[in-house]
Short mmCIF file of C-alpha atoms and ligand atoms in Angstrom, two decimals:
data_model
loop_
_atom_site.label_atom_id
_atom_site.label_comp_id
_atom_site.label_asym_id
_atom_site.label_seq_id
_atom_site.Cartn_x
_atom_site.Cartn_y
_atom_site.Cartn_z
CA MET A 1 -0.20 15.99 -47.72
CA THR A 2 3.03 16.51 -45.76
CA GLU A 3 3.19 14.59 -42.51
CA TYR A 4 4.80 16.23 -39.49
CA LEU A 5 6.73 15.03 -36.46
CA ALA A 6 6.53 16.70 -33.05
CA THR A 7 9.61 17.41 -30.94
CA ILE A 8 9.19 18.14 -27.27
CA GLY A 9 11.68 19.07 -24.54
CA LEU A 10 10.65 19.72 -20.94
CA GLU A 11 12.16 21.94 -18.29
CA VAL A 12 10.89 20.71 -14.93
CA HIS A 13 11.31 22.55 -11.65
CA VAL A 14 11.13 20.49 -8.48
CA GLN A 15 11.12 21.94 -4.96
CA LEU A 16 13.38 19.91 -2.70
CA ARG A 17 11.97 18.42 0.49
CA THR A 18 14.13 20.24 3.02
CA ARG A 19 13.07 21.75 6.34
CA SER A 20 14.75 25.08 5.63
CA LYS A 21 15.43 27.22 2.58
CA MET A 22 18.44 27.02 0.26
CA PHE A 23 20.52 29.87 1.64
CA CYS A 24 18.91 30.81 4.97
CA SER A 25 17.30 29.09 7.94
CA CYS A 26 13.70 30.10 7.19
CA ALA A 27 11.27 27.17 7.20
CA VAL A 28 9.92 25.75 3.96
CA GLU A 29 6.20 25.41 4.50
CA PHE A 30 3.45 25.30 1.89
CA GLY A 31 0.28 27.23 2.66
CA ALA A 32 1.59 29.32 5.56
CA GLU A 33 0.29 32.89 6.12
CA PRO A 34 2.05 35.05 3.45
CA ASN A 35 5.44 36.55 4.33
CA THR A 36 5.79 34.75 7.66
CA HIS A 37 8.85 32.69 6.69
CA VAL A 38 11.20 35.45 5.62
CA CYS A 39 14.52 37.01 6.64
CA PRO A 40 17.01 39.49 5.13
CA VAL A 41 18.57 36.73 2.99
CA CYS A 42 15.42 35.47 1.26
CA LEU A 43 13.97 38.97 1.03
CA GLY A 44 17.13 39.94 -0.84
CA LEU A 45 18.03 42.81 1.43
CA PRO A 46 21.44 44.42 0.77
CA GLY A 47 24.35 43.00 2.71
CA ALA A 48 22.70 39.72 3.69
CA LEU A 49 24.91 36.68 3.09
CA PRO A 50 23.76 33.27 1.85
CA VAL A 51 24.75 30.00 3.58
CA MET A 52 24.30 26.73 1.65
CA ASN A 53 21.81 24.11 2.80
CA GLU A 54 23.79 20.87 2.85
CA GLU A 55 20.69 18.67 2.77
CA ALA A 56 19.63 20.34 -0.50
CA LEU A 57 23.06 19.50 -1.94
CA ARG A 58 22.72 15.87 -0.82
CA LEU A 59 19.22 15.58 -2.32
CA THR A 60 20.53 16.97 -5.62
CA ALA A 61 23.28 14.34 -5.59
CA LEU A 62 20.65 11.69 -4.87
CA ALA A 63 18.53 12.84 -7.83
CA GLY A 64 21.64 12.64 -10.00
CA LEU A 65 22.42 9.09 -8.86
CA MET A 66 18.84 7.89 -9.35
CA LEU A 67 18.70 9.32 -12.85
CA GLY A 68 22.14 8.02 -13.86
CA CYS A 69 23.71 11.47 -14.31
CA GLU A 70 27.37 12.33 -14.33
CA ILE A 71 28.37 14.34 -11.28
CA GLY A 72 31.54 16.37 -11.75
CA PRO A 73 34.09 16.80 -8.95
CA VAL A 74 33.10 20.43 -8.42
CA CYS A 75 29.97 22.49 -8.98
CA LYS A 76 29.42 26.14 -8.31
CA PHE A 77 26.71 28.76 -7.97
CA ASP A 78 26.28 31.67 -10.35
CA ARG A 79 24.16 34.77 -10.35
CA LYS A 80 21.55 34.97 -13.07
CA ASN A 81 20.90 38.68 -13.39
CA TYR A 82 17.45 40.07 -14.08
CA PHE A 83 14.87 42.10 -12.26
CA TYR A 84 11.39 40.87 -11.59
CA PRO A 85 9.03 41.84 -8.75
CA ASP A 86 9.18 38.31 -7.37
CA MET A 87 13.00 38.47 -7.37
CA PRO A 88 13.90 41.94 -6.11
CA LYS A 89 17.59 41.39 -5.31
CA ASN A 90 18.09 41.60 -9.09
CA TYR A 91 19.59 38.17 -9.46
CA GLN A 92 18.65 34.57 -8.82
CA ILE A 93 21.30 32.21 -7.45
CA SER A 94 21.49 29.37 -9.94
CA GLN A 95 24.14 27.25 -11.67
CA TYR A 96 25.51 28.03 -15.11
CA ASP A 97 28.59 26.31 -16.54
CA LEU A 98 29.25 23.88 -13.68
CA PRO A 99 25.84 22.42 -12.82
CA PHE A 100 25.57 19.64 -10.27
CA CYS A 101 24.54 16.90 -12.74
CA LEU A 102 25.01 16.30 -16.46
CA GLY A 103 23.33 13.74 -18.70
CA GLY A 104 21.28 10.88 -17.29
CA ALA A 105 17.90 9.65 -18.48
CA VAL A 106 14.31 8.98 -17.47
CA PRO A 107 13.16 5.47 -18.46
CA LEU A 108 9.51 5.34 -19.52
CA HIS A 109 7.38 2.41 -18.49
CA ASP A 110 4.06 1.15 -19.91
CA LEU A 111 2.08 2.08 -16.79
CA SER A 112 3.48 5.60 -16.76
CA TYR A 113 1.50 6.43 -19.92
CA PRO A 114 -2.10 7.66 -19.66
CA LYS A 115 -4.44 4.69 -19.14
CA ASP A 116 -6.13 5.10 -22.51
CA ALA A 117 -2.77 5.14 -24.32
CA GLN A 118 -1.11 2.13 -22.72
CA LYS A 119 -2.20 -0.21 -25.50
CA MET A 120 -0.60 1.84 -28.29
CA ILE A 121 2.82 2.83 -27.07
CA ALA A 122 4.90 3.97 -30.04
CA THR A 123 8.33 3.04 -28.64
CA LYS A 124 8.38 0.56 -25.76
CA ASP A 125 10.88 1.14 -22.91
CA LYS A 126 11.95 4.46 -24.37
CA LYS A 127 14.51 6.48 -22.42
CA ILE A 128 14.34 10.26 -22.44
CA ARG A 129 17.84 11.69 -22.10
CA LEU A 130 18.55 14.59 -19.78
CA VAL A 131 20.74 17.57 -20.59
CA ARG A 132 21.43 18.57 -17.02
CA ILE A 133 20.13 19.08 -13.50
CA HIS A 134 21.06 22.19 -11.63
CA LEU A 135 20.22 23.57 -8.23
CA GLU A 136 18.85 27.07 -7.72
CA GLU A 137 16.64 29.11 -5.44
CA ASP A 138 12.93 29.51 -6.07
CA VAL A 139 11.54 33.02 -6.45
CA ALA A 140 8.66 34.58 -4.53
CA LYS A 141 5.06 34.11 -5.67
CA SER A 142 2.96 36.92 -7.11
CA PHE A 143 -0.78 37.13 -6.66
CA HIS A 144 -2.84 39.35 -8.90
CA MET A 145 -6.03 40.57 -7.32
CA GLU A 146 -8.64 42.94 -8.71
CA THR A 147 -6.78 46.21 -8.36
CA VAL A 148 -3.53 45.30 -6.60
CA SER A 149 -0.90 42.60 -6.73
CA GLY A 150 0.72 40.95 -3.75
CA ILE A 151 3.98 39.08 -3.34
CA ASP A 152 4.49 36.21 -0.92
CA PHE A 153 8.14 35.68 -0.05
CA ASN A 154 7.58 32.42 1.80
CA ARG A 155 8.46 30.58 -1.40
CA ALA A 156 11.52 32.76 -2.13
CA GLY A 157 14.71 30.82 -1.52
CA THR A 158 13.14 27.35 -1.50
CA PRO A 159 15.71 24.91 -2.95
CA LEU A 160 14.72 24.12 -6.51
CA LEU A 161 16.03 21.58 -9.00
CA GLU A 162 15.80 22.38 -12.69
CA ILE A 163 15.74 19.19 -14.72
CA VAL A 164 16.20 19.83 -18.44
CA SER A 165 15.42 17.09 -20.96
CA GLU A 166 16.85 16.63 -24.42
CA PRO A 167 14.20 17.13 -27.11
CA ASP A 168 13.60 13.36 -27.14
CA ILE A 169 9.87 13.40 -26.42
CA ALA A 170 7.72 12.70 -29.48
CA SER A 171 4.10 12.92 -28.32
CA PRO A 172 1.79 14.31 -25.62
CA GLU A 173 1.54 10.77 -24.22
CA GLU A 174 5.31 10.45 -23.90
CA ALA A 175 5.43 13.82 -22.13
CA PHE A 176 2.80 12.49 -19.71
CA ALA A 177 4.84 9.31 -19.12
CA TYR A 178 8.06 11.27 -18.64
CA LEU A 179 6.51 13.48 -15.97
CA THR A 180 4.87 10.52 -14.26
CA VAL A 181 8.15 8.64 -13.95
CA LEU A 182 10.06 11.74 -12.87
CA GLN A 183 7.46 12.49 -10.21
CA GLN A 184 7.57 8.90 -9.00
CA LEU A 185 11.36 8.96 -8.73
CA MET A 186 11.29 12.21 -6.75
CA ILE A 187 8.84 10.65 -4.30
CA TYR A 188 10.72 7.34 -4.11
CA GLY A 189 13.93 9.17 -3.24
CA GLY A 190 12.28 11.49 -0.70
CA ILE A 191 13.71 14.26 -2.88
CA SER A 192 10.44 16.11 -3.26
CA ASP A 193 6.73 15.58 -2.66
CA ALA A 194 6.45 16.73 -6.28
CA ASP A 195 2.79 17.73 -5.96
CA MET A 196 1.97 19.79 -9.05
CA GLU A 197 -1.14 21.24 -7.44
CA LYS A 198 1.04 22.73 -4.71
CA GLY A 199 3.59 23.96 -7.25
CA GLN A 200 6.23 21.59 -5.86
CA MET A 201 6.73 20.33 -9.41
CA ARG A 202 6.27 22.73 -12.33
CA CYS A 203 6.84 22.24 -15.99
CA ASP A 204 7.73 24.43 -18.98
CA VAL A 205 7.02 22.74 -22.25
CA ASN A 206 9.02 23.39 -25.46
CA VAL A 207 7.46 22.08 -28.61
CA SER A 208 8.13 22.27 -32.34
CA VAL A 209 7.07 20.38 -35.45
CA ARG A 210 8.94 19.52 -38.64
CA PRO A 211 8.11 17.63 -41.84
CA VAL A 212 8.83 13.90 -41.77
CA GLY A 213 12.13 13.25 -43.49
CA THR A 214 13.78 16.54 -42.49
CA GLU A 215 16.56 16.73 -39.91
CA LYS A 216 16.45 20.28 -38.65
CA PHE A 217 14.11 20.96 -35.73
CA GLY A 218 11.30 23.43 -36.31
CA THR A 219 10.76 26.71 -34.47
CA LYS A 220 10.49 26.11 -30.74
CA ILE A 221 7.42 27.42 -28.95
CA GLU A 222 7.21 27.47 -25.18
CA LEU A 223 4.02 26.68 -23.26
CA LYS A 224 3.43 28.05 -19.77
CA ASN A 225 0.82 27.59 -17.08
CA LEU A 226 0.56 23.82 -17.25
CA ASN A 227 -0.45 22.84 -13.74
CA SER A 228 -0.94 19.11 -13.96
CA ILE A 229 0.50 16.18 -15.84
CA SER A 230 -2.73 15.70 -17.75
CA GLY A 231 -2.74 19.44 -18.47
CA VAL A 232 0.65 19.04 -20.16
CA ARG A 233 -0.80 16.27 -22.30
CA ARG A 234 -3.86 18.32 -23.22
CA GLY A 235 -1.80 21.44 -23.91
CA LEU A 236 0.44 19.55 -26.32
CA ALA A 237 -2.50 17.79 -27.95
CA PHE A 238 -3.86 21.24 -28.77
CA GLU A 239 -0.59 22.94 -29.69
CA ILE A 240 0.93 20.36 -32.04
CA PRO A 241 -1.98 20.32 -34.55
CA ARG A 242 -2.15 24.12 -34.31
CA GLN A 243 1.47 24.42 -35.44
CA ILE A 244 1.04 21.81 -38.18
CA GLU A 245 -2.04 23.58 -39.52
CA ILE A 246 -0.19 26.89 -39.83
CA LEU A 247 2.71 25.27 -41.70
CA ARG A 248 0.36 23.35 -43.99
CA ALA A 249 -1.40 26.59 -44.86
CA GLY A 250 1.97 28.02 -45.93
CA GLY A 251 2.47 30.14 -42.80
CA THR A 252 5.53 30.45 -40.58
CA LEU A 253 5.94 30.14 -36.83
CA ASP A 254 7.61 32.65 -34.50
CA GLN A 255 9.58 31.74 -31.41
CA GLU A 256 6.97 32.62 -28.88
CA THR A 257 5.70 31.88 -25.42
CA ARG A 258 2.07 30.78 -25.20
CA ARG A 259 -0.22 30.34 -22.23
CA TRP A 260 -2.31 27.20 -21.81
CA ASP A 261 -5.89 27.94 -20.80
CA ASP A 262 -7.06 24.78 -19.09
CA VAL A 263 -10.71 25.81 -18.99
CA ARG A 264 -11.01 26.83 -22.65
CA GLY A 265 -8.61 24.10 -23.72
CA GLU A 266 -6.40 26.26 -25.93
CA THR A 267 -3.09 28.10 -26.00
CA THR A 268 -2.90 31.85 -26.50
CA LEU A 269 0.02 34.15 -27.28
CA MET A 270 1.82 35.65 -24.26
CA ARG A 271 4.91 37.14 -25.86
CA ILE A 272 7.16 36.82 -28.88
CA LYS A 273 10.80 36.19 -28.09
CA GLU A 274 12.62 39.04 -29.83
CA SER A 275 16.16 38.27 -28.76
CA ALA A 276 17.89 35.87 -26.43
CA HIS A 277 17.89 37.31 -22.92
CA ASP A 278 21.38 38.09 -21.65
CA TYR A 279 21.48 37.12 -18.00
CA ARG A 280 25.15 38.17 -17.57
CA TYR A 281 25.88 35.11 -15.45
CA PHE A 282 28.90 35.31 -13.17
CA PRO A 283 30.08 33.21 -10.21
CA ASP A 284 28.39 34.23 -6.98
CA PRO A 285 31.19 35.82 -4.96
CA ASP A 286 29.43 34.98 -1.68
CA LEU A 287 29.47 31.22 -2.27
CA LEU A 288 32.50 28.97 -2.65
CA PRO A 289 32.54 26.20 -5.25
CA VAL A 290 31.35 22.86 -3.84
CA ARG A 291 33.30 19.61 -3.86
CA THR A 292 30.73 16.95 -4.65
CA ALA A 293 32.48 13.74 -3.47
CA PRO A 294 31.27 13.74 0.17
CA LEU A 295 27.74 14.66 -0.95
CA VAL A 296 27.65 11.85 -3.48
CA ALA A 297 28.91 9.40 -0.83
CA ALA A 298 26.16 10.50 1.56
CA ALA A 299 23.55 10.24 -1.19
CA ARG A 300 24.75 6.80 -2.24
CA ALA A 301 24.07 5.53 1.28
CA ARG A 302 20.43 6.64 1.01
CA GLN A 303 19.75 5.51 -2.52
CA PRO A 304 16.35 3.79 -2.45
CA GLU A 305 15.30 0.74 -4.38
CA LEU A 306 14.17 2.11 -7.76
CA PRO A 307 10.66 1.47 -9.07
CA TRP A 308 11.82 -0.95 -11.77
CA GLU A 309 13.96 -2.83 -9.21
CA LYS A 310 10.98 -3.12 -6.90
CA ARG A 311 8.80 -4.44 -9.74
CA ALA A 312 11.33 -7.14 -10.58
CA ARG A 313 11.62 -8.14 -6.92
CA PHE A 314 7.84 -8.39 -6.47
CA VAL A 315 7.67 -10.75 -9.45
CA ALA A 316 10.59 -12.86 -8.19
CA ASP A 317 9.74 -12.98 -4.48
CA PHE A 318 5.95 -12.96 -4.47
CA GLY A 319 5.08 -14.66 -7.74
CA VAL A 320 2.79 -11.84 -8.89
CA SER A 321 2.45 -10.96 -12.57
CA GLU A 322 4.52 -8.23 -14.19
CA TYR A 323 1.40 -6.09 -14.50
CA ASP A 324 0.32 -6.57 -10.88
CA ALA A 325 3.86 -5.83 -9.71
CA SER A 326 3.75 -2.59 -11.67
CA VAL A 327 0.47 -1.49 -10.15
CA LEU A 328 1.58 -2.46 -6.63
CA SER A 329 4.91 -0.65 -6.87
CA ASP A 330 3.47 2.40 -8.60
CA ASP A 331 2.82 4.12 -5.30
CA LEU A 332 5.45 3.83 -2.60
CA GLU A 333 2.94 3.52 0.24
CA MET A 334 0.93 0.93 -1.65
CA ALA A 335 4.13 -1.04 -2.23
CA ALA A 336 5.00 -0.94 1.47
CA TYR A 337 1.46 -2.02 2.35
CA PHE A 338 1.62 -4.98 -0.01
CA GLU A 339 5.03 -6.01 1.22
CA THR A 340 3.99 -6.01 4.87
CA ALA A 341 0.82 -7.94 4.11
CA ALA A 342 2.54 -10.45 1.84
CA LYS A 343 5.62 -11.04 3.96
CA GLY A 344 4.41 -14.04 5.93
CA ALA A 345 1.66 -15.10 3.52
CA ARG A 346 1.67 -18.60 2.06
CA LYS A 347 0.07 -17.29 -1.10
CA PRO A 348 1.25 -13.70 -1.61
CA LYS A 349 -0.51 -13.70 -4.97
CA ASN A 350 -3.88 -13.90 -3.16
CA VAL A 351 -2.89 -10.97 -0.96
CA ALA A 352 -2.05 -9.02 -4.12
CA ASN A 353 -5.47 -9.86 -5.59
CA TRP A 354 -7.30 -8.60 -2.51
CA ILE A 355 -5.35 -5.36 -2.61
CA LEU A 356 -5.79 -4.81 -6.33
CA ASN A 357 -9.50 -5.62 -6.37
CA ASP A 358 -11.45 -5.24 -3.13
CA LEU A 359 -9.12 -2.95 -1.22
CA GLN A 360 -8.51 -0.51 -4.07
CA SER A 361 -12.17 -0.20 -4.90
CA ALA A 362 -13.15 0.19 -1.22
CA LEU A 363 -10.55 2.92 -0.83
CA ALA A 364 -11.75 4.65 -3.99
CA THR A 365 -15.38 4.53 -2.86
CA ALA A 366 -14.45 5.96 0.53
CA SER A 367 -12.08 8.52 -1.11
CA LEU A 368 -9.27 7.32 1.11
CA GLY A 369 -5.60 6.91 0.34
CA ILE A 370 -3.74 3.76 1.30
CA ARG A 371 -2.17 5.76 4.14
CA ASP A 372 -5.59 6.08 5.78
CA CYS A 373 -6.69 2.53 5.06
CA PRO A 374 -8.77 1.24 8.01
CA ILE A 375 -7.38 -2.27 7.48
CA ARG A 376 -3.78 -2.75 8.55
CA PRO A 377 -1.65 -4.84 6.19
CA GLU A 378 -1.25 -7.53 8.87
CA GLY A 379 -5.04 -7.63 9.13
CA LEU A 380 -5.43 -8.25 5.42
CA ASP A 381 -2.88 -11.04 5.61
CA GLU A 382 -4.93 -12.62 8.40
CA LEU A 383 -8.12 -12.44 6.33
CA VAL A 384 -6.46 -14.04 3.30
CA HIS A 385 -5.07 -16.74 5.56
CA LEU A 386 -8.54 -17.50 6.97
CA ILE A 387 -9.78 -18.00 3.42
CA ASP A 388 -6.78 -19.94 2.13
CA SER A 389 -6.87 -22.34 5.07
CA GLY A 390 -10.60 -22.97 4.59
CA VAL A 391 -11.91 -21.44 7.82
CA ILE A 392 -14.22 -19.21 5.79
CA ASN A 393 -15.05 -19.30 2.10
CA SER A 394 -14.32 -16.44 -0.25
CA ARG A 395 -17.91 -15.19 -0.26
CA GLN A 396 -17.78 -14.96 3.54
CA GLY A 397 -14.39 -13.35 3.08
CA LYS A 398 -16.04 -10.46 1.24
CA GLU A 399 -18.47 -9.98 4.12
CA VAL A 400 -15.64 -10.03 6.65
CA PHE A 401 -13.64 -7.65 4.50
CA ALA A 402 -16.50 -5.13 4.34
CA GLU A 403 -16.88 -5.29 8.13
CA MET A 404 -13.13 -4.91 8.66
CA PHE A 405 -13.09 -1.92 6.35
CA SER A 406 -15.97 -0.14 8.04
CA THR A 407 -15.11 -0.95 11.66
CA GLY A 408 -11.36 -1.58 11.67
CA LYS A 409 -11.95 -4.81 13.61
CA ALA A 410 -9.77 -7.89 13.13
CA ALA A 411 -10.87 -10.68 10.79
CA ALA A 412 -10.87 -13.53 13.35
CA GLY A 413 -13.04 -11.53 15.76
CA ILE A 414 -15.60 -10.79 13.05
CA VAL A 415 -15.73 -14.45 12.02
CA GLU A 416 -16.48 -15.49 15.62
CA GLU A 417 -18.90 -12.66 16.30
CA LYS A 418 -20.96 -13.34 13.17
CA GLY A 419 -20.66 -17.11 13.42
CA LEU A 420 -19.22 -17.15 9.92
CA ARG A 421 -16.99 -20.14 10.35
CA GLN A 422 -17.33 -22.18 7.20
CA VAL A 423 -18.83 -25.66 7.57
CA SER A 424 -16.22 -28.14 6.41
CA ASP A 425 -17.59 -31.06 8.38
CA ALA A 426 -18.37 -33.79 5.83
CA GLY A 427 -21.20 -35.27 7.92
CA ALA A 428 -23.02 -31.94 8.16
CA ILE A 429 -22.64 -31.28 4.45
CA GLU A 430 -23.82 -34.77 3.56
CA ALA A 431 -27.01 -34.17 5.52
CA LEU A 432 -27.56 -30.92 3.62
CA ALA A 433 -26.82 -32.67 0.32
CA ASP A 434 -29.44 -35.34 1.02
CA GLU A 435 -31.99 -32.67 1.76
CA VAL A 436 -31.20 -30.79 -1.48
CA LEU A 437 -31.30 -33.91 -3.64
CA ALA A 438 -34.62 -34.97 -2.19
CA ALA A 439 -36.14 -31.53 -2.77
CA ASN A 440 -34.98 -31.22 -6.39
CA PRO A 441 -35.82 -34.36 -8.37
CA GLY A 442 -35.92 -32.43 -11.68
CA PRO A 443 -32.33 -31.15 -11.70
CA VAL A 444 -31.19 -34.51 -10.33
CA ALA A 445 -32.74 -36.24 -13.35
CA ASP A 446 -31.22 -33.61 -15.66
CA TYR A 447 -27.80 -34.24 -14.22
CA LYS A 448 -28.15 -38.00 -14.57
CA SER A 449 -29.16 -37.61 -18.20
CA GLY A 450 -25.90 -35.73 -18.88
CA LYS A 451 -26.67 -32.07 -18.15
CA ALA A 452 -23.52 -31.25 -16.16
CA SER A 453 -24.62 -27.69 -15.35
CA ALA A 454 -27.41 -29.01 -13.13
CA LEU A 455 -24.74 -29.71 -10.54
CA ASN A 456 -24.09 -25.99 -10.16
CA PHE A 457 -27.74 -25.40 -9.49
CA LEU A 458 -27.79 -28.09 -6.82
CA LYS A 459 -24.61 -26.72 -5.29
CA GLY A 460 -26.22 -23.28 -5.17
CA GLN A 461 -29.22 -24.75 -3.36
CA LEU A 462 -26.94 -26.41 -0.83
CA MET A 463 -25.02 -23.16 -0.22
CA LYS A 464 -28.31 -21.36 0.30
CA LEU A 465 -29.52 -24.01 2.73
CA SER A 466 -26.26 -23.65 4.71
CA LYS A 467 -26.75 -19.86 4.76
CA GLY A 468 -23.57 -19.51 2.76
CA LYS A 469 -21.49 -21.31 5.34
CA ALA A 470 -20.75 -24.60 3.59
CA ASN A 471 -17.31 -25.13 2.16
CA PRO A 472 -18.24 -24.79 -1.53
CA SER A 473 -15.67 -27.14 -2.97
CA LEU A 474 -16.49 -29.83 -0.42
CA ALA A 475 -20.20 -29.34 -1.14
CA GLY A 476 -19.55 -29.86 -4.85
CA GLU A 477 -17.55 -33.02 -4.23
CA ILE A 478 -20.15 -34.56 -1.94
CA LEU A 479 -23.05 -33.79 -4.29
CA GLU A 480 -21.16 -35.27 -7.20
CA LYS A 481 -20.40 -38.44 -5.29
CA LYS A 482 -24.03 -38.85 -4.22
CA LEU A 483 -25.23 -38.37 -7.80
CA GLN A 484 -23.13 -41.19 -9.22
P1 LIG B 501 16.53 28.05 -24.19
O1 LIG B 501 17.91 28.55 -24.20
O2 LIG B 501 15.59 28.79 -25.06
O3 LIG B 501 16.01 27.81 -22.81
P2 LIG B 501 17.42 25.37 -24.47
O4 LIG B 501 18.34 25.00 -25.56
O5 LIG B 501 17.95 25.55 -23.10
O6 LIG B 501 16.60 26.64 -24.93
O7 LIG B 501 16.28 24.27 -24.42
C1 LIG B 501 15.26 24.33 -23.52
C2 LIG B 501 14.40 23.09 -23.69
O8 LIG B 501 13.82 23.08 -24.99
C3 LIG B 501 15.17 21.79 -23.58
O9 LIG B 501 14.38 20.88 -22.82
C4 LIG B 501 15.30 21.31 -25.00
O10 LIG B 501 15.29 19.91 -25.07
C5 LIG B 501 14.08 21.87 -25.65
N1 LIG B 501 14.24 22.19 -27.08
C6 LIG B 501 15.30 22.79 -27.66
N2 LIG B 501 15.07 22.96 -28.97
C7 LIG B 501 13.83 22.48 -29.24
C8 LIG B 501 13.02 22.38 -30.40
N3 LIG B 501 13.41 22.86 -31.57
N4 LIG B 501 11.80 21.83 -30.27
C9 LIG B 501 11.37 21.38 -29.09
N5 LIG B 501 12.08 21.44 -27.96
C10 LIG B 501 13.31 21.98 -28.03
MG1 LIG B 502 17.05 27.01 -21.05
ZN1 LIG B 503 15.06 33.49 4.91
#
């Protein structure tokens, strides 16, 4: 049976995080009352003139720098001519032959793949090349109700990046990883909040299949209506076998656009592409070409540390594992939290462990993000210090942690209040040890006849007797000495 390869290229739209729109001063605000952020420019009324948003230009330059693109000396804006109800001025301002950025790449990373696919990554450290990034204006949003449709122009004119990949993506899992890294970079750079649920990041998927051993790409089919990164994965996981099945049965594929139905889990035909659309692009006469040098200089000054740079630094400076560094730097706020907590810590690795285990699960249980964490990073550092310096033991640490998380109180205060101070006084522990040994002649005899595990039992008895307050390692040492 013929085996097939999948070829995938993504066109991703990202709304820039600016206060105002691309060519007018209307506010960019998600979720506002419809048609409250509008003016003659973004409504497309005749005679209105566009004025460029310089911050949008700087953010585009920043995206280009972070993705390693080439930025030419000059870019310009062109009119893409078509009529659509959500774009009633009959053209969209976009970029055609002189886009802001060319080339570049998105480097995939193990943790950017879906969790269940991280153990079987086909090509490690793969880079997905980009064709280009251009800047354009978003269109309005249509709503289809029972008998009427409505159009909200609040979105019209929002600055929008279009990031076009080469057809380098070979599987649904790689598409997932690509989008995850791209989204992370947008957030790292403050370029966009890139929330797919809010439509701040949207994705058109192009996918084809061809027999293994052939060079020429198969017929490209476009998928629409993919509203989440996992939706993109699911859509492709449905579409690729569908195409292969048709070819295996001797059929042919048409260049078509298909809609992903997330509830039914299938793609259905929207339209067949009969001919290439002629958009009759021409330079927008209302907008001068843009010299990019000053924008690139401004963007360079705000270039953030990149996720892979942060990972390497966490490993070098804090002695955490590669994997832990990846998880900690995955989310920018989590990374900042860890860094603050670990800054003065003697054992930053222990701070990392508390964040990755107890803190993450407490946050998940409470459905809280790290931003709303009731424990400040300095507070976590203090708790870890109390444990590392032997004031409390790690079991008491868990109790203190739970109290800190539910009340927001400081660790030292809770330790005092609850009288949790660990007993590290040798005399006190010796007295407890004597009591335990006297009460448990059986295990004592077992130990003496060579059953080493009996010591753990005796240690457990001592901890119980101390109400959990004894320093466990000291308790073990003293018991062992007395048993010799
Ligand atoms: P169009 O002009 O139809 O928009 P483009 O050449 O601009 O097509 O490509 C759009 C996207 O489709 C790009 O991301 C590109 O990588 C991808 N692409 C192009 N050809 C194929 C193919 N045969 N199979 C899968 N993806 C493709
Ligand atoms: Mg295209
Ligand atoms: Zn406006």
